[in-house]
XYZ file of C-alpha atoms in Angstrom:
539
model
C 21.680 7.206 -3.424
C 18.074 6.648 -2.656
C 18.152 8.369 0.508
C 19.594 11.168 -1.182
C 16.462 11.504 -3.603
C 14.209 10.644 -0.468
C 15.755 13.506 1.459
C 15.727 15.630 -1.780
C 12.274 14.695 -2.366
C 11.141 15.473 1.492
C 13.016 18.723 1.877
C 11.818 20.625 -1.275
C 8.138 19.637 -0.127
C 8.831 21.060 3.255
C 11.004 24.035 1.744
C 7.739 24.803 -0.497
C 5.422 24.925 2.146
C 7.555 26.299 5.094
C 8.440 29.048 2.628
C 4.632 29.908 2.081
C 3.770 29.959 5.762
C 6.938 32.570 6.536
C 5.416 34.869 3.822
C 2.300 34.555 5.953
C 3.813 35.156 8.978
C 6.588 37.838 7.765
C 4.090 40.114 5.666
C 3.995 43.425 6.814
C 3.188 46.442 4.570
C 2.884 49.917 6.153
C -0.552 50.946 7.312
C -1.592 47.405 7.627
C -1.730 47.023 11.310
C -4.606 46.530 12.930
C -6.570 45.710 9.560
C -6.040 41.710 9.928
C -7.814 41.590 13.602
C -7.226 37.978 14.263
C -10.601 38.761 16.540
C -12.939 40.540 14.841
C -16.775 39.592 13.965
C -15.972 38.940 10.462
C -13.252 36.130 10.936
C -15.372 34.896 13.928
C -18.661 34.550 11.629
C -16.630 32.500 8.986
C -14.988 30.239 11.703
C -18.537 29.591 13.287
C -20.033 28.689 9.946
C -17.164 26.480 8.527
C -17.105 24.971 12.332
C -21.031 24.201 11.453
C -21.388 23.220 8.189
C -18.474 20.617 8.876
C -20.185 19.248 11.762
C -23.680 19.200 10.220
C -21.937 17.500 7.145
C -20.137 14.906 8.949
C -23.531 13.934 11.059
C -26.004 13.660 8.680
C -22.972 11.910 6.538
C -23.068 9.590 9.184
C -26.120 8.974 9.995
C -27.353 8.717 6.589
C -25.131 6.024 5.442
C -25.506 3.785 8.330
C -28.848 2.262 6.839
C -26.910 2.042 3.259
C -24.186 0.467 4.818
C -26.487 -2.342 6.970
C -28.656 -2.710 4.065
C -26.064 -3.410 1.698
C -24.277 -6.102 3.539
C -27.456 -7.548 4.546
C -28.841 -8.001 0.999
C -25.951 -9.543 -0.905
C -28.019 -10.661 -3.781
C -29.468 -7.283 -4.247
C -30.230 -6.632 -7.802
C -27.316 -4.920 -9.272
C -25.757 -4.678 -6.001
C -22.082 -4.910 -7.014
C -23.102 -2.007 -9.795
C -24.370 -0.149 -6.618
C -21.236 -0.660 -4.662
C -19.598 1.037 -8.047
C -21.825 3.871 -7.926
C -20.754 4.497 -4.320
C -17.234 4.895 -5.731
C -18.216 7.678 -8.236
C -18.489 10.882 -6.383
C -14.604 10.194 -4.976
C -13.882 10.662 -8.927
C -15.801 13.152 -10.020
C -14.512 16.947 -9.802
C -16.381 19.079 -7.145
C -17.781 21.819 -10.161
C -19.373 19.014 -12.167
C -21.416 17.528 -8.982
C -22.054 20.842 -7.918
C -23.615 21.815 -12.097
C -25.674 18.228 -11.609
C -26.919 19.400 -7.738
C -28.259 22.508 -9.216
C -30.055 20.618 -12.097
C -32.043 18.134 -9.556
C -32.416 20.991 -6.399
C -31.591 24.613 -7.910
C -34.463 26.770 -8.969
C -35.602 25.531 -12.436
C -34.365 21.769 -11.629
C -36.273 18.862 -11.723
C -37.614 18.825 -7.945
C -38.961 22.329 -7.822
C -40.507 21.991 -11.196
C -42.200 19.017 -10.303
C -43.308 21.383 -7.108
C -44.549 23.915 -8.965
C -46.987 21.445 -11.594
C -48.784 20.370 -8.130
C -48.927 24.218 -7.072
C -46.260 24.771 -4.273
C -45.051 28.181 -4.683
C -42.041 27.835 -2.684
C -39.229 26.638 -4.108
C -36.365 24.654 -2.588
C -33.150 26.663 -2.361
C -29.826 25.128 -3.254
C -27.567 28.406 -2.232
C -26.415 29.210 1.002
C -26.062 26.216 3.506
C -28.961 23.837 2.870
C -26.693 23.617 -0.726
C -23.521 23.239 1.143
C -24.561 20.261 2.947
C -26.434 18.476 0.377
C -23.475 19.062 -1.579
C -21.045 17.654 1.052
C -23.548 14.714 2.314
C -23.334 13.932 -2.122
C -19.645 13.458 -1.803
C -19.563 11.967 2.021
C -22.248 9.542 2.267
C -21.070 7.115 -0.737
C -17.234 7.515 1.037
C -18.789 6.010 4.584
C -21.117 3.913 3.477
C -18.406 1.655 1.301
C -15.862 2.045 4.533
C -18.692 0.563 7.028
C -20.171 -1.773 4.690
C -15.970 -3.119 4.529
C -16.240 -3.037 8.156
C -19.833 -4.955 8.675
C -18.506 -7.692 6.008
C -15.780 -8.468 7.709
C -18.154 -9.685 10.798
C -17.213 -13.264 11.270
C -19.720 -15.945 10.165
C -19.521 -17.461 13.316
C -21.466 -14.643 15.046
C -24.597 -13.948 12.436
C -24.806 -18.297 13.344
C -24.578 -17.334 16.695
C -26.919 -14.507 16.802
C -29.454 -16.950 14.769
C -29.399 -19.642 16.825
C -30.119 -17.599 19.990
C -33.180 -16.005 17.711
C -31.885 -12.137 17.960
C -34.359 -9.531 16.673
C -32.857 -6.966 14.108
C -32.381 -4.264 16.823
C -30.502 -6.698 18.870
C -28.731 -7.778 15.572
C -27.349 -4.142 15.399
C -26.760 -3.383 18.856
C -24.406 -6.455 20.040
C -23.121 -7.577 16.133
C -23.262 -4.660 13.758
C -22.910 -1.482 15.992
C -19.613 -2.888 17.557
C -18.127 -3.365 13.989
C -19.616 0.363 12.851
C -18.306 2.110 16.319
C -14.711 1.547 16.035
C -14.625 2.855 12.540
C -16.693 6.088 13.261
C -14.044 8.279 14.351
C -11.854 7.614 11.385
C -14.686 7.879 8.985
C -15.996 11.192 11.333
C -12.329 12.575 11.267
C -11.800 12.270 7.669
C -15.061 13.726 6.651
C -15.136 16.851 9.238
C -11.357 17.095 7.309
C -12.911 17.559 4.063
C -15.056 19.827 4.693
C -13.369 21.760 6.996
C -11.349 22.575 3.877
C -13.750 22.335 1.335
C -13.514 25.693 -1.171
C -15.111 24.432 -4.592
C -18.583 23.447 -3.038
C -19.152 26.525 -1.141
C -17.602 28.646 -3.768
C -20.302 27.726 -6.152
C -23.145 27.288 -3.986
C -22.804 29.151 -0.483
C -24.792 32.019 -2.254
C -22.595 35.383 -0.666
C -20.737 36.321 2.054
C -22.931 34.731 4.956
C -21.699 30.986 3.878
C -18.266 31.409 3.569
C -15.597 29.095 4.931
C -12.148 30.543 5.495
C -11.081 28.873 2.347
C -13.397 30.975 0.659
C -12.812 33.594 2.313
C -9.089 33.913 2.070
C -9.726 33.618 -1.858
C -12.033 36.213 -1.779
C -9.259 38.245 0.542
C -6.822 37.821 -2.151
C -8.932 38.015 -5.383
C -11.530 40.245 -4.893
C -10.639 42.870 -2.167
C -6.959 42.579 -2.089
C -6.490 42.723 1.740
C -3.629 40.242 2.454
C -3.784 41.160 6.199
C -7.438 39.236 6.060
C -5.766 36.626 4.685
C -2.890 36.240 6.597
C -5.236 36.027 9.163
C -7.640 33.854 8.076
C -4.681 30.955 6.651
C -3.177 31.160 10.299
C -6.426 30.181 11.619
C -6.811 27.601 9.110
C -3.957 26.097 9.727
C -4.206 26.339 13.242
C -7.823 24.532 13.083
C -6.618 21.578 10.793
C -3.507 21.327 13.022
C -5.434 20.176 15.874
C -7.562 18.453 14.017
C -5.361 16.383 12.814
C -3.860 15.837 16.274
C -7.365 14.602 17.571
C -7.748 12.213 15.017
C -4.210 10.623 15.355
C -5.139 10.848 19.272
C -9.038 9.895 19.390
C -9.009 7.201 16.764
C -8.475 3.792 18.049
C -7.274 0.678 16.377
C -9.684 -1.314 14.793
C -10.071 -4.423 16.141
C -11.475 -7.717 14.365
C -13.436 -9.901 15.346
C -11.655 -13.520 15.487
C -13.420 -16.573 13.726
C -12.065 -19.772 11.978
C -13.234 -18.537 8.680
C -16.258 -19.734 8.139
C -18.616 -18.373 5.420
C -20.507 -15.489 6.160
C -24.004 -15.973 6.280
C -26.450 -13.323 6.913
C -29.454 -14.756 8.388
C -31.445 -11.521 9.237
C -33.103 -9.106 6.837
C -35.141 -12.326 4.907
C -38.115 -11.363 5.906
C -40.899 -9.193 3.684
C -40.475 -6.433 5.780
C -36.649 -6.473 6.360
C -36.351 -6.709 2.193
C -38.574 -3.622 2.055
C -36.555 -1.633 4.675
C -33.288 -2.494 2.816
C -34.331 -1.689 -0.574
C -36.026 1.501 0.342
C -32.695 2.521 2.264
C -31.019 1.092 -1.549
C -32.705 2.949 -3.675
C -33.191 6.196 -1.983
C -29.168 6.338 -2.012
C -29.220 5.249 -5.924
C -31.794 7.978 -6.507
C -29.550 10.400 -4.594
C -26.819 9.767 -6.360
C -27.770 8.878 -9.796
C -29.957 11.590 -10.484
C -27.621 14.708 -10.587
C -25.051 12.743 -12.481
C -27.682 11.681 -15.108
C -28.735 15.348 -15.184
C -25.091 16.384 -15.721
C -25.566 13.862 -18.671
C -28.323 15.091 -19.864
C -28.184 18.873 -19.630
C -24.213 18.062 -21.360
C -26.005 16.354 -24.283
C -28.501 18.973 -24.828
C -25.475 21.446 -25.501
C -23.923 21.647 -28.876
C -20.757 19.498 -28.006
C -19.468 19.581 -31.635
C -18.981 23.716 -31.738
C -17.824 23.626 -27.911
C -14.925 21.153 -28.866
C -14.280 23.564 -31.841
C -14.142 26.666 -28.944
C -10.070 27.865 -29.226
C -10.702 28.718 -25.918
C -11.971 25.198 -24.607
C -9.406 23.786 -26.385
C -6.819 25.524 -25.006
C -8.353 24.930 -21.415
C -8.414 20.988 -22.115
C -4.717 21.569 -23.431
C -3.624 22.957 -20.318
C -5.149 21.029 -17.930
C -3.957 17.853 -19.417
C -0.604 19.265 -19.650
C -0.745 20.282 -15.895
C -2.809 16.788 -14.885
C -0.057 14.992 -16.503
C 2.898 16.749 -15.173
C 2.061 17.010 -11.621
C 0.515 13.494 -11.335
C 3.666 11.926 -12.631
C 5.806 14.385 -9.900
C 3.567 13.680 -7.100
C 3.951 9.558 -7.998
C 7.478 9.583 -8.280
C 8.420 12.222 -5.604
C 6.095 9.597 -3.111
C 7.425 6.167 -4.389
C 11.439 7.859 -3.752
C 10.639 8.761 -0.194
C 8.692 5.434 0.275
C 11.299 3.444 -0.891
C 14.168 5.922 1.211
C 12.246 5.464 4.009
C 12.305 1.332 3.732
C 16.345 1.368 3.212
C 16.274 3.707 6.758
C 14.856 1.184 8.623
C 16.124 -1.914 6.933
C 18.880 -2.413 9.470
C 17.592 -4.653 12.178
C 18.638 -1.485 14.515
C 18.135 1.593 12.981
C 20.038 4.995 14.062
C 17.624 7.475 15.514
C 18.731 9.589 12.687
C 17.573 7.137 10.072
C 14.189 6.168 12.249
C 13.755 10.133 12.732
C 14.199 10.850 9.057
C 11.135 7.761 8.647
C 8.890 9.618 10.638
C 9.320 12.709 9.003
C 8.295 10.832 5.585
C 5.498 9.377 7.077
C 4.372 12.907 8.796
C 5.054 14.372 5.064
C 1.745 12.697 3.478
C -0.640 14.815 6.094
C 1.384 17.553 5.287
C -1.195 19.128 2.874
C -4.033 18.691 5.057
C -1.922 20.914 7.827
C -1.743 23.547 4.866
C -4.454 23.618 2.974
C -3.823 24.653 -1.151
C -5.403 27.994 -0.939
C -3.367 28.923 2.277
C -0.275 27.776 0.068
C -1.500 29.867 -2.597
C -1.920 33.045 -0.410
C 1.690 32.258 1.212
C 2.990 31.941 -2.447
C 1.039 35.098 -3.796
C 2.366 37.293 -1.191
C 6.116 35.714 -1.520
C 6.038 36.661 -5.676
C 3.993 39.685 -5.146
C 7.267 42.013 -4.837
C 8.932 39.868 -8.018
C 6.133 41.247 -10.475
C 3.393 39.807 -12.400
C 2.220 36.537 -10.382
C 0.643 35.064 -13.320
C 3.516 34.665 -14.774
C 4.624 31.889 -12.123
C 0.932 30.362 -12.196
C 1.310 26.898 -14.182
C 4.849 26.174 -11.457
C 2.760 27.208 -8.661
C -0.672 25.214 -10.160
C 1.912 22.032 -10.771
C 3.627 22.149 -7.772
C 0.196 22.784 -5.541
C -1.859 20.117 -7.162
C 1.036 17.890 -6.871
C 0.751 18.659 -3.027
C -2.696 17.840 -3.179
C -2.919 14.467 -4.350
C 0.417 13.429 -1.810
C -1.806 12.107 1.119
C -3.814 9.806 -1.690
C -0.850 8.473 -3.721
C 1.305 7.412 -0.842
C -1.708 6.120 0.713
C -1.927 3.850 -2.353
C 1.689 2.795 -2.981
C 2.833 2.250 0.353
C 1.197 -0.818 1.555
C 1.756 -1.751 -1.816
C 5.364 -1.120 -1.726
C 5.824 -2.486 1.895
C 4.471 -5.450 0.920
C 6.520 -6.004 -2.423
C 9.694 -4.992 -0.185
C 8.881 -7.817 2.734
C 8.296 -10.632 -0.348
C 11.352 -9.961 -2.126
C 13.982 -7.481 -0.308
C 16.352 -10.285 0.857
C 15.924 -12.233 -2.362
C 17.079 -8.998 -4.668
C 19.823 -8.082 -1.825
C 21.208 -11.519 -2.235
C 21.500 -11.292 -6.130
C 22.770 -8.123 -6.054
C 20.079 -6.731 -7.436
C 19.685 -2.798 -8.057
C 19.448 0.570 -9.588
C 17.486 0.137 -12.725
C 17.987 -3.825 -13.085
C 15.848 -4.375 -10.010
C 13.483 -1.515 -11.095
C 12.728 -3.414 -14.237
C 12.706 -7.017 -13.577
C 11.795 -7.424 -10.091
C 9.606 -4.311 -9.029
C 8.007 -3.277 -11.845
C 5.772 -5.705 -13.045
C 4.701 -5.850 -9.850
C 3.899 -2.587 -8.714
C 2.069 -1.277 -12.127
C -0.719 -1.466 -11.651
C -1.024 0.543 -7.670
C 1.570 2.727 -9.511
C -0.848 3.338 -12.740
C -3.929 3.548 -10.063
C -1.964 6.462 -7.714
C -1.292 8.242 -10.954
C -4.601 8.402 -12.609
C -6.176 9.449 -9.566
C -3.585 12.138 -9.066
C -4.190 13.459 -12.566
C -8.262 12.832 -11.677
C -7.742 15.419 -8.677
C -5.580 17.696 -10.639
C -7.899 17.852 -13.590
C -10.641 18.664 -11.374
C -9.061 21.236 -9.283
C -10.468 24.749 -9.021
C -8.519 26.265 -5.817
C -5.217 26.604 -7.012
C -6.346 27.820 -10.513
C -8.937 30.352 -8.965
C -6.447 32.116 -7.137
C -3.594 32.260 -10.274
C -5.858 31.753 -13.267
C -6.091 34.276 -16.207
C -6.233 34.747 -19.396
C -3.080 33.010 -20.388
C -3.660 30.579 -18.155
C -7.226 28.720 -18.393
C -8.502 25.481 -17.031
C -11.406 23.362 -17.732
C -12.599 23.706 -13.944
C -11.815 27.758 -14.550
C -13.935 28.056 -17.471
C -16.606 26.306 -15.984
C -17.188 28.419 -13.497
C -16.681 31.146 -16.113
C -19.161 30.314 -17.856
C -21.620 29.400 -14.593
C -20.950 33.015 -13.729
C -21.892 34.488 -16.963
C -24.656 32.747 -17.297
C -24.017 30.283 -20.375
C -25.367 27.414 -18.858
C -25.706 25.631 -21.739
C -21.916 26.037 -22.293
C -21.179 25.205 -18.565
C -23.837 21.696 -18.921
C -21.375 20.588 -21.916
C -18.191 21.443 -20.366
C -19.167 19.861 -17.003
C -20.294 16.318 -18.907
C -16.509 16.332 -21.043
C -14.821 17.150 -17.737
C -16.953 14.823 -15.755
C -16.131 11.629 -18.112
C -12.154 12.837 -18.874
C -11.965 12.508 -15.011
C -14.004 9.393 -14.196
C -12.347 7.993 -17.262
C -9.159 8.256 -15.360
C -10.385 7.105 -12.125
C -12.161 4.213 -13.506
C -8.761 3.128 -15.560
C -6.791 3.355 -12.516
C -9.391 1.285 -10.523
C -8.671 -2.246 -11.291
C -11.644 -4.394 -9.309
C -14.099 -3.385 -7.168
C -12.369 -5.302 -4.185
C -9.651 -3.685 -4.496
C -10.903 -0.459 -4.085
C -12.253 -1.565 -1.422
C -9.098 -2.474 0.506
C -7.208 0.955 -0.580
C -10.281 2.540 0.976
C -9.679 0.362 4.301
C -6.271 1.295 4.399
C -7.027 4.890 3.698
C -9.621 4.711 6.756
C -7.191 2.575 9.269
C-alpha cells in the first residue's frame, strides 16, 4: 500500500511535467517555422545576460559573505550576534516583490541613498533598473544564504586546531589560509552551485527591476513570449534552452561538488583565539554591520513606507481581500499537497530498500524518488507554465484552469525544500524505531499516530509553512495565468507597482511581507536548527 501511493505520488509529478515538455516539443502551428530560431541574436542576447548576471551574482555573493562569515564566527560575543544570525535567515522568507519594493526605497530614484546624494549636490543618481538592480537584488537574497552555510562550516573547525594555530603564534592571514580557507573551500561549490541555480532561474527580481528588454533572462523572456507578444515558437525555444542550461547544471554540481570532509578532533571546546585584538574587533564589526545595514535597511523601509499607507481602507479593498482570500486558499492547498505527496514517496522509498537486499526494481524505483526533488529545478515553473498554456490553449479559455495549474505548480516549487526538510528527519525517525514498530505490528494509522507523529511535527509543521511561505510569495506561476477572476497578493502588487500607486503597493508589500515571515518564522523552531536544515540543504 505505501508503495502504491509512493508510485502514485511519483508518476503524476512526472506525468505533469513530462506532459508540459511534449507540448513544448510537439507545438507546431502553420506558418510558425522558422519564427522560433533556436539561433538568433535575440535568444543569444538573453542567454549571454542570464549567463552574466548569474555569474556576477554568485561572485560577488561569494566574495561578499566570506568576511561576514569569518567575522561572525570569530566574534561570538558580538552584540546581538545570535539576533544577527536571525537576520541572515530573513531574506530566505521573504517573497521576492516585497525585497524588491524595500530595494527601490533605499537605491531607486527618490530612495533614501540618492536623496541623501542630492542634499550634498551630486546630480547623478544611482540607478536600481537594469543590471546594477539585478545584482544588488540577487547579492540581498544570496549573501545572508552563504554567509550562515560557511559560518556552519568555519564553526565546526575543531578546537584543537585554533589551540594549535595559537600556540605556533599564526598571524590572521595564516589563520585563514591553513584553518579557515580549507573549511570555506570544500563548501564553495555547493554554496556556488546553488546560488548560480537561483539565479539562473530567477523571474520575479528581474521582472521588476531589469528595466526593458536589454536585462531579460529567459524566464522573463518566455513570460513576455507568452503574455505580451503571443509568439509560442519564442517560447518553445527559449524553455528548451532553459531546460537544457539547468540540465547541465545540475549535472556539474552533482559531478563537481565534493564531499565535505571534517576535520577530526576529540571534542574539545572551540576557542577562537584570533580576532582579540583592537584592530581585528574593528575589522569584524565593520564587516558586521555593513551586512546589518545591508540588510536591515530595505526591510525597515518596506516597514516604513507600509505604515505610511492607509492600512485600514486597504484591508477594506474587495479587491485585496479577495487577493489575500485566494492566496491563502492556494498557500494552504498546495503546501499541504506538496508535504504529503513528499512524506508518501519518502516513506515508499524507505519500505523499497528495507530488505537487507533490495531488487533493482525496488532500488531503481528509490532513485527515481530521490531524482524527483531536483525535478523542478530541471523545469523551471514558467517553462511548466508555457508547456501547460500551450497544452490547454486548444481546450478554450486558460484562465479557467489557472488556480489547478497555480496549485499544482507552486506545489512543484516548494518539492526540492520540503523533502529536503523531512527526509533526514524521516530517515532518522525510521533507523530509531523501524524494527521496534515492525515487531509490534505496528501500522497504517496506529503507527501514524502514536509512534511517528509526535515525533515528526514539528519538521512536518516547518516543511509546510515554508511551502505555504513560497507559495504565498509566488509571482511566476500567477503572472502567466492571473486575471481578473483570479488575483493574488504578489499579482496585485505588481499591479499596483505598475500603475503607479505606490502607496498602495508600500502597504500591500508590508501585509504580505509579515503574512509570509510570519509563516516562516512559525515553522522555524531554533536558530540551530535552521542551521542544520541549511547544512543538509548545502551537503
Amino acid at each position: 500500500m505505501t508503495l502504491a501511493a509512493g508510485a502514485l505520488c511519483l508518476g503524476g509529478i512526472v506525468l505533469f511535467v513530462c506532459l508540459a515538455a511534449y507540448a513544448l516539443l510537439a507545438f507546431d502551428e502553420p506558418g510558425a517555422a522558422g519564427q522560433a530560431g533556436l539561433f538568433d541574436a535575440y535568444v543569444w542576447r538573453v542567454m549571454r545576460f542570464t549567463l552574466l548576471q548569474a555569474a556576477l551574482s554568485t561572485f560577488l555573493s561569494i566574495v561578499l559573505a566570506i568576511p561576514v562569515a569569518r567575522a561572525l564566527a570569530r566574534q561570538p560575543s558580538f552584540p546581538g550576534r545570535v539576533w544577527i544570525i536571525r537576520l541572515l535567515a530573513l531574506p530566505l522568507g521573504l517573497p521576492a516583490l516585497v525585497a524588491a519594493l524595500g530595494l527601490i526605497g533605499i537605491w531607486g530614484r527618490q530612495g533614501l541613498l540618492n536623496t541623501a546624494l542630492a542634499w550634498l549636490g551630486l546630480d547623478q543618481p544611482i540607478s536600481i533598473y537594469g543590471l546594477s538592480g539585478i545584482l544588488l537584488a540577487h547579492v540581498f537574497f544570496n549573501l545572508p544564504l552563504a554567509a550562515r552555510l560557511m559560518l556552519g562550516g568555519l564553526e565546526r573547525i575543531p578546537g584543537e586546531y585554533w589551540l594549535v594555530g595559537a600556540n605556533l603564534g599564526m598571524r590572521p592571514l595564516s589563520i585563514f589560509r591553513f584553518i579557515e580557507w580549507p573549511a570555506i573551500r570544500g563548501l564553495l561549490p555547493g554554496i556556488a552551485g546553488l546560488i548560480f541555480m537561483l539565479c539562473i532561474t530567477s523571474f520575479t527580481l528581474v521582472l521588476t527591476l531589469g528595466g526593458g528588454p536589454a536585462a531579460s533572462t529567459i524566464e522573463v523572456a518566455i513570460y513576455q513570449a507568452l503574455r505580451f507578444d503571443f509568439d509560442p515558437p519564442r517560447a518553445i525555444a527559449l524553455s528548451l534552452l532553459q531546460i537544457a542550461l539547468t540540465g547541465v547544471l545540475l549535472v556539474a554540481m552533482r559531478l563537481l561538488t565534493p564531499s565535505v570532509v571534517e576535520g577530526h578532533g576529540s571534542g574539545r571546546e572551540v576557542r577562537r583565539f584570533d580576532g582579540r585584538n583592537l584592530s581585528g574587533k574593528a575589522g569584524d564589526g565593520l564587516a558586521i554591520v555593513l551586512a546589518v545595514l545591508f540588510l536591515a535597511l530595505p526591510l525597515g523601509s518596506v516597514v516604513a513606507s507600509g505604515l505610511q499607507s492607509d492600512l485600514w481602507k486597504l484591508m477594506g479593498d474587495p479587491m485585496a481581500q479577495q487577493a489575500l482570500v485566494t492566496s491563502l486558499v492556494i498557500a494552504l492547498v498546495s503546501g499541504t499537497l506538496c508535504v504529503v505527496a513528499t512524506a508518501l514517496m519518502i516513506r515508499s522509498r524507505q519500505v523499497a530498500l528495507a530488505p537487507r537486499r533490495p531488487r533493482k526494481l525496488h532500488r531503481g524505483f528509490a532513485g527515481l524518488i530521490s531524482m524527483s526533488a531536483s525535478l523542478v529545478l530541471l523545469v523551471p515553473p514558467v517553462v511548466l507554465g508555457a508547456g501547460w498554456f500551450l497544452l490547454l490553449r486548444p481546450l478554450g479559455d486558460v484562465a479557467a484552469f489557472a488556480p489547478l495549474l497555480v496549485i499544482l505548480i507552486n506545489m512543484l516549487m516548494a518539492l526540492p525544500f520540503v523533502y529536503r526538510v523531512l527526509e533526514p528527519a524521516m530517515a532518522s525517525h525510521s533507523a530509531r524505531t523501524g524494527r521496534l514498530a515492525a515487531s509490534l505490528g505496528l501500522g497504517g494509522w496506529h503507527r501514524l499516530r502514536f509512534v511517528d507523529w509526535p515525533v515528526l511535527r514539528k519538521p512536518v509543521l516547518m516543511a509546510l509553512s515554508f511551502a505555504c511561505a513560497l507559495s504565498l510569495g509566488d509571482l511566476g506561476a500567477v503572472a502567466l495565468f492571473g486575471s481578473q477572476d483570479m488575483v493574488t497578493l504578489p499579482w496585485l502588487l505588481y499591479s499596483r507597482m505598475g500603475s503607479y500607486r505606490s502607496t498602495d503597493a508600500a502597504g500591500l508589500a508590508l501585509f504580505l511581507g509579515l503574512v509570509c515571515l510570519a509563516l516562516t518564522i512559525a515553522g522555524t523552531p531554533s536558530a540551530a536548527k535552521y542551521d542544520q536544515g541549511s547544512k543538509n540543504a548545502a551537503a
